[in-house]
Amino acid sequence: MSTPENLAPGVVPPLLDVRDLVKHFPIRRGLFGTPAAKVHAVDGISLSIAAGETLGLVGESGCGKSTAGKVILRLIEPTSGSIRLEGRDITTFGDGDMRSVRREMQVVFQDPYSSLNPRMRAGEIVGEPFINYGMGNAGEREDKVASLFRRVGLRPEQMARYPHEFSGGQRQRLGIARALALGPKLIIGDEPVSALDVSVQAQVINLLMDLQAEFGLSYLFIAHDLAVVEHISHRVAVMYLGKIVEVAPKRALFGAPQHPYTEALLASVPLPKPGMRRARQTLKGDVPSPIAPPSGCRFHTRCPYAIPRCSQEEPLLHKVGEGHDVACHLR
Amino acid sequence: MSNANVSAGAPPPAGTPLLSVRGLETRFFDDGMALKAVDGLSFDVARGETLCIVGESGCGKSVSALSVMRLLPPPPASRVDGTILLEGQDIRALSEREMRRVRGNSISMIFQEPMTSLNPVVTVGYQIAEAVRQHEGKSWAEGFERAVEMLRLVRIPEPERRVKEYPHQLSGGMRQRVMIAMALACRPRVLLADEPTTALDVTIQAQILELMRELQEETGTAIVLITHDLGVVAEMAHRVVVMYAGRKVEEASVGDLFERPCHPYTVGLMGSIPELGSSLVEGKGPRRLAEIPGIVPSLRAMPAGCRFAPRCPLATDRCRTEMPPLEEHRPRHWSACWHWERAQEAIHVHA
Amino acid sequence: MTDITADAAGGSAPAPAKRSRLGRIVRRHPMMVAGGVILVTMAVVAAAAPLLAPHDPIELNVVDRLRPPDEDYLLGTDAYGRDMLSRMLYGARVSLIVGLAVALLSTVLGLLIGVIAGYYRLADAILMRIMDGLMAIPGILLAIALMALTRASIEVVILAITIPEVPRVVRLVRAVVLSIREQTYVQAAIAIGTRFPRLMLKHILPNTVAPLVVQATYIFAHAVLVEAYLSFLGVGTPPEIPSWGNIIAEGRLYVQIAFWQVLFPGLALAVMVLSINVLGDGLRDMLDPKMSRRS
């Protein structure tokens, strides 16, 4: 176990600190599976989350936000970079060390259908973490599971049911109960409300915010719905093709977006206010392939303000305001 | 954000509707049990008009569209009742052969997942050309010409090249555009779009919605847009039908609906979506989202009386026993609620 | 189309009417039940062969050689005067033992190797190339080679049939493990600290049961047939043991004057293989709800 480095004494390290995280997926071809190309899923992102804070991570499909979440959870091995949880560098932890870390860092997945084993009963699913860590006897475990059920708004009588007997929202509550079981400090939500109907989505968002207030949880909230992210987050990071292009406290990001991509994203969201259709500049074209991302600024192929420099030199994240960083040559 | 106050376009003149659905009922039969997925749905769409049908999954909105298109599994698996008039013609009386001519020609449909609706082993050009050939008796050459023209219409770059590509070579947004091109190839008068942008990213969604609007202005197609996204409704709709558990609970013009919703379910839906820009409003923190407690009832166990009553904060004994009729409470604004005047109080916030 | 109904039904409430499970299976899969019944009957009859056989299957009786079916010898006799019915009853035992043993052995071996191949990348590359090699060996040649190296016995027959079957099971198990490993609930299980053995037993392997059971029935049927081929060619079950393949091989010489020696064992073989295959198809439909609804 390593101790936090480069920190002045007395400075509390952030709960999660990710530096220059890279994940490339090789595309294997030929008889011996030699890597022919690679998908630049996550290409050097850095982010940190303080205790009790929610960081929203937004971007379009294929931008690498979900991969980033899974790499941080070490469900996928990083190509390079470092992941620190409470100052400990967990990037190279083996299975055994990771098991102790998993108690602190949990996950809620998007699809409430595929994230629960269809052959296990709801009570077993939520109680499995206790079995894995040998916590309590059968009776104590059942009591704990029952109280988790109540906490997430399910009835303990439902413990004997199978996942298919629950609605989508209830399944997501099961997923949240399972994530809460070990008393984690950080929960990574990988699009946790995207698959739900709006009325149920509100229930789950409220539940997540209540749990944060109650247990002082930190969230990495990965989503594509900007309004939801704005609602639940304290700070927001915007990803495009494997890079973070802007990160800021939410009021700064939503009030005065600096990166042209953030601007375009915000302008694309249809508002539930008739007659307010915005005279907007819709972004042209599609997201380029992450196998061969554009040179320089990856957004320059779609950017309405691009100048020659943008295709030659990659813009680095730099500070434009209090906690507000942006990667754009024009800002 | 540059919010120009562009109006959603003046509602088109109320002429005779192109598509008129009356008392649509769709039942599925499963293990000897009849499940009524759509229960007495009526709506009209006129030329150049966009009607949005809103509701959550399982409310019957997609089944309604499939019923109109006659794309449901044939009896005895399902049964459709009611009247469906397309330009005055009852399409339920048509034979399957005649219906095939109507489908894609006078009325077409776009589905949510373009990949499953496109034939993966045939080029997109071939698929469009085939439709044109079948419906309009054109030659292959003319069909391909139309395909290129359609791809250009839906703003696909390099249509001459794309027309020879297979669906898997296209991105999600492009596929959805191809679907639209295919649906519009024979210049249908009515277009049913079932969650056409739900699987797409916001920037692509914005492009597709804009495209649909432009095409409508050019061709006067009547659009029935099925969605769960109130933002899409506000941007696209002239009129809105809100469905809950197989029934229409409210219908109004889009402005009226958002300004003065007359059904607690509509009010609940609006309260439960977080709003973009919420953090810019001065205040302590984010407002708590309104919840609609509970879940949508199962078709196998529909509550007596108003179907929303078990989840409704305004529900009284009357609601639980008597089904409220759909009534015109204000001009051209219908809702099915005993307490419609108090509907706006229905914001339900859990402690 | 089933998706529509499922979605429309809200999908939450379970069907209230629960009729008897067995009755339901019989109603929905009558062919499978018929196949199962025939197979079980054959197994029972084979097991009870010593009780049911009217004559000694090996005892020579030259006086009664090549007798057509009559009341003494229901299915006639062979060139040595042995009772065909008795020989066939005993022969059924060989077929069933070989079929069952091959099915079990190849499933167990295939499961073990498949799980390893599906989980460890390096092992996968090596094991799968070995499996490809094994698949390339024709079963009959392998049997001839084994017979040449050792003495003919049922064990060798079982081994000779099992070896080329194992790669098929390995491929199946590996494919299931690879696809299930990517399921979100497996990732969720890892995220809550589930150790490898539990992950396998609780989350991954249960998914292989249904396809394995189906595959095992096909292997069973195939093994019964191959055993008969091998015996017929004289490289299978030793000739002193009555197996259907042996009986047909011996009867081949006299087929023009004593058709029953070939007809009856041939029919028995066909019925057994058919019943196993029908059972397998039925199981596949029953265990894969998507398939059964379509039918």
PDB file of C-alpha atoms in Angstrom, chain B residues 4-97:
ATOM      1  CA  ALA B   4     -34.843  33.127 -29.487  1.00  0.00           C
ATOM      2  CA  ASN B   5     -38.548  33.038 -28.949  1.00  0.00           C
ATOM      3  CA  VAL B   6     -39.515  31.280 -32.120  1.00  0.00           C
ATOM      4  CA  SER B   7     -43.101  30.147 -32.039  1.00  0.00           C
ATOM      5  CA  ALA B   8     -43.842  26.507 -32.673  1.00  0.00           C
ATOM      6  CA  GLY B   9     -45.580  27.521 -35.856  1.00  0.00           C
ATOM      7  CA  ALA B  10     -49.215  28.480 -36.111  1.00  0.00           C
ATOM      8  CA  PRO B  11     -51.475  25.446 -35.838  1.00  0.00           C
ATOM      9  CA  PRO B  12     -52.561  24.458 -39.316  1.00  0.00           C
ATOM     10  CA  PRO B  13     -56.113  25.179 -40.436  1.00  0.00           C
ATOM     11  CA  ALA B  14     -58.543  22.655 -39.046  1.00  0.00           C
ATOM     12  CA  GLY B  15     -59.444  20.810 -42.212  1.00  0.00           C
ATOM     13  CA  THR B  16     -60.635  17.256 -42.522  1.00  0.00           C
ATOM     14  CA  PRO B  17     -58.183  15.018 -40.733  1.00  0.00           C
ATOM     15  CA  LEU B  18     -55.897  12.823 -42.809  1.00  0.00           C
ATOM     16  CA  LEU B  19     -55.899  10.146 -40.172  1.00  0.00           C
ATOM     17  CA  SER B  20     -58.814   9.701 -37.848  1.00  0.00           C
ATOM     18  CA  VAL B  21     -58.842   7.023 -35.184  1.00  0.00           C
ATOM     19  CA  ARG B  22     -62.011   6.338 -33.229  1.00  0.00           C
ATOM     20  CA  GLY B  23     -62.452   4.053 -30.257  1.00  0.00           C
ATOM     21  CA  LEU B  24     -59.317   2.008 -30.916  1.00  0.00           C
ATOM     22  CA  GLU B  25     -59.148  -1.081 -28.732  1.00  0.00           C
ATOM     23  CA  THR B  26     -56.298  -3.552 -28.922  1.00  0.00           C
ATOM     24  CA  ARG B  27     -56.312  -6.800 -27.031  1.00  0.00           C
ATOM     25  CA  PHE B  28     -53.642  -9.452 -26.708  1.00  0.00           C
ATOM     26  CA  PHE B  29     -54.458 -13.010 -25.852  1.00  0.00           C
ATOM     27  CA  ASP B  30     -52.056 -14.821 -23.631  1.00  0.00           C
ATOM     28  CA  ASP B  31     -52.840 -18.212 -22.169  1.00  0.00           C
ATOM     29  CA  GLY B  32     -56.558 -17.641 -22.623  1.00  0.00           C
ATOM     30  CA  MET B  33     -56.481 -14.230 -20.952  1.00  0.00           C
ATOM     31  CA  ALA B  34     -57.449 -11.105 -22.838  1.00  0.00           C
ATOM     32  CA  LEU B  35     -55.172  -8.156 -22.063  1.00  0.00           C
ATOM     33  CA  LYS B  36     -56.464  -4.812 -23.231  1.00  0.00           C
ATOM     34  CA  ALA B  37     -53.379  -2.814 -24.170  1.00  0.00           C
ATOM     35  CA  VAL B  38     -55.272   0.072 -25.760  1.00  0.00           C
ATOM     36  CA  ASP B  39     -58.702   1.003 -24.480  1.00  0.00           C
ATOM     37  CA  GLY B  40     -60.855   3.396 -26.506  1.00  0.00           C
ATOM     38  CA  LEU B  41     -58.241   5.676 -28.017  1.00  0.00           C
ATOM     39  CA  SER B  42     -59.404   8.371 -30.451  1.00  0.00           C
ATOM     40  CA  PHE B  43     -57.356  11.026 -32.209  1.00  0.00           C
ATOM     41  CA  ASP B  44     -57.186  13.023 -35.446  1.00  0.00           C
ATOM     42  CA  VAL B  45     -54.232  14.382 -37.355  1.00  0.00           C
ATOM     43  CA  ALA B  46     -54.588  16.945 -40.110  1.00  0.00           C
ATOM     44  CA  ARG B  47     -52.293  17.790 -42.989  1.00  0.00           C
ATOM     45  CA  GLY B  48     -49.138  19.520 -41.798  1.00  0.00           C
ATOM     46  CA  GLU B  49     -49.969  18.801 -38.198  1.00  0.00           C
ATOM     47  CA  THR B  50     -47.852  17.045 -35.597  1.00  0.00           C
ATOM     48  CA  LEU B  51     -49.666  15.130 -32.927  1.00  0.00           C
ATOM     49  CA  CYS B  52     -47.571  13.852 -30.051  1.00  0.00           C
ATOM     50  CA  ILE B  53     -48.659  10.845 -28.049  1.00  0.00           C
ATOM     51  CA  VAL B  54     -46.925  10.915 -24.667  1.00  0.00           C
ATOM     52  CA  GLY B  55     -46.807   8.307 -21.984  1.00  0.00           C
ATOM     53  CA  GLU B  56     -44.549   5.920 -20.149  1.00  0.00           C
ATOM     54  CA  SER B  57     -43.611   2.413 -21.205  1.00  0.00           C
ATOM     55  CA  GLY B  58     -46.571   0.060 -21.248  1.00  0.00           C
ATOM     56  CA  CYS B  59     -49.146   2.840 -21.654  1.00  0.00           C
ATOM     57  CA  GLY B  60     -50.119   1.507 -25.079  1.00  0.00           C
ATOM     58  CA  LYS B  61     -48.665   4.255 -27.250  1.00  0.00           C
ATOM     59  CA  SER B  62     -46.528   1.984 -29.412  1.00  0.00           C
ATOM     60  CA  VAL B  63     -49.226  -0.658 -29.622  1.00  0.00           C
ATOM     61  CA  SER B  64     -51.632   2.023 -30.887  1.00  0.00           C
ATOM     62  CA  ALA B  65     -49.292   2.893 -33.744  1.00  0.00           C
ATOM     63  CA  LEU B  66     -48.763  -0.745 -34.630  1.00  0.00           C
ATOM     64  CA  SER B  67     -52.527  -1.264 -34.544  1.00  0.00           C
ATOM     65  CA  VAL B  68     -53.024   1.573 -37.000  1.00  0.00           C
ATOM     66  CA  MET B  69     -50.322   0.132 -39.259  1.00  0.00           C
ATOM     67  CA  ARG B  70     -51.837  -3.348 -38.857  1.00  0.00           C
ATOM     68  CA  LEU B  71     -48.428  -4.673 -37.880  1.00  0.00           C
ATOM     69  CA  LEU B  72     -49.504  -6.606 -34.799  1.00  0.00           C
ATOM     70  CA  PRO B  73     -49.441 -10.392 -34.668  1.00  0.00           C
ATOM     71  CA  PRO B  74     -52.615 -11.526 -36.455  1.00  0.00           C
ATOM     72  CA  PRO B  75     -55.607 -12.986 -34.615  1.00  0.00           C
ATOM     73  CA  PRO B  76     -55.936 -15.023 -32.499  1.00  0.00           C
ATOM     74  CA  ALA B  77     -52.848 -13.510 -30.834  1.00  0.00           C
ATOM     75  CA  SER B  78     -54.348 -10.040 -30.890  1.00  0.00           C
ATOM     76  CA  ARG B  79     -57.551  -8.256 -31.800  1.00  0.00           C
ATOM     77  CA  VAL B  80     -58.069  -4.669 -32.883  1.00  0.00           C
ATOM     78  CA  ASP B  81     -61.450  -2.919 -32.714  1.00  0.00           C
ATOM     79  CA  GLY B  82     -62.535   0.592 -33.595  1.00  0.00           C
ATOM     80  CA  THR B  83     -62.405   2.723 -36.706  1.00  0.00           C
ATOM     81  CA  ILE B  84     -59.226   3.843 -38.451  1.00  0.00           C
ATOM     82  CA  LEU B  85     -59.941   6.254 -41.297  1.00  0.00           C
ATOM     83  CA  LEU B  86     -57.057   7.180 -43.566  1.00  0.00           C
ATOM     84  CA  GLU B  87     -58.199   9.983 -45.861  1.00  0.00           C
ATOM     85  CA  GLY B  88     -61.761   8.874 -45.217  1.00  0.00           C
ATOM     86  CA  GLN B  89     -61.094   5.251 -46.072  1.00  0.00           C
ATOM     87  CA  ASP B  90     -61.561   2.623 -43.391  1.00  0.00           C
ATOM     88  CA  ILE B  91     -58.268   0.745 -43.534  1.00  0.00           C
ATOM     89  CA  ARG B  92     -59.481  -1.930 -41.173  1.00  0.00           C
ATOM     90  CA  ALA B  93     -61.760  -3.139 -43.970  1.00  0.00           C
ATOM     91  CA  LEU B  94     -58.864  -3.591 -46.401  1.00  0.00           C
ATOM     92  CA  SER B  95     -57.488  -6.983 -47.292  1.00  0.00           C
ATOM     93  CA  GLU B  96     -53.886  -7.741 -46.311  1.00  0.00           C
ATOM     94  CA  ARG B  97     -52.901  -7.241 -49.977  1.00  0.00           C
TER      95      ARG B  97
END
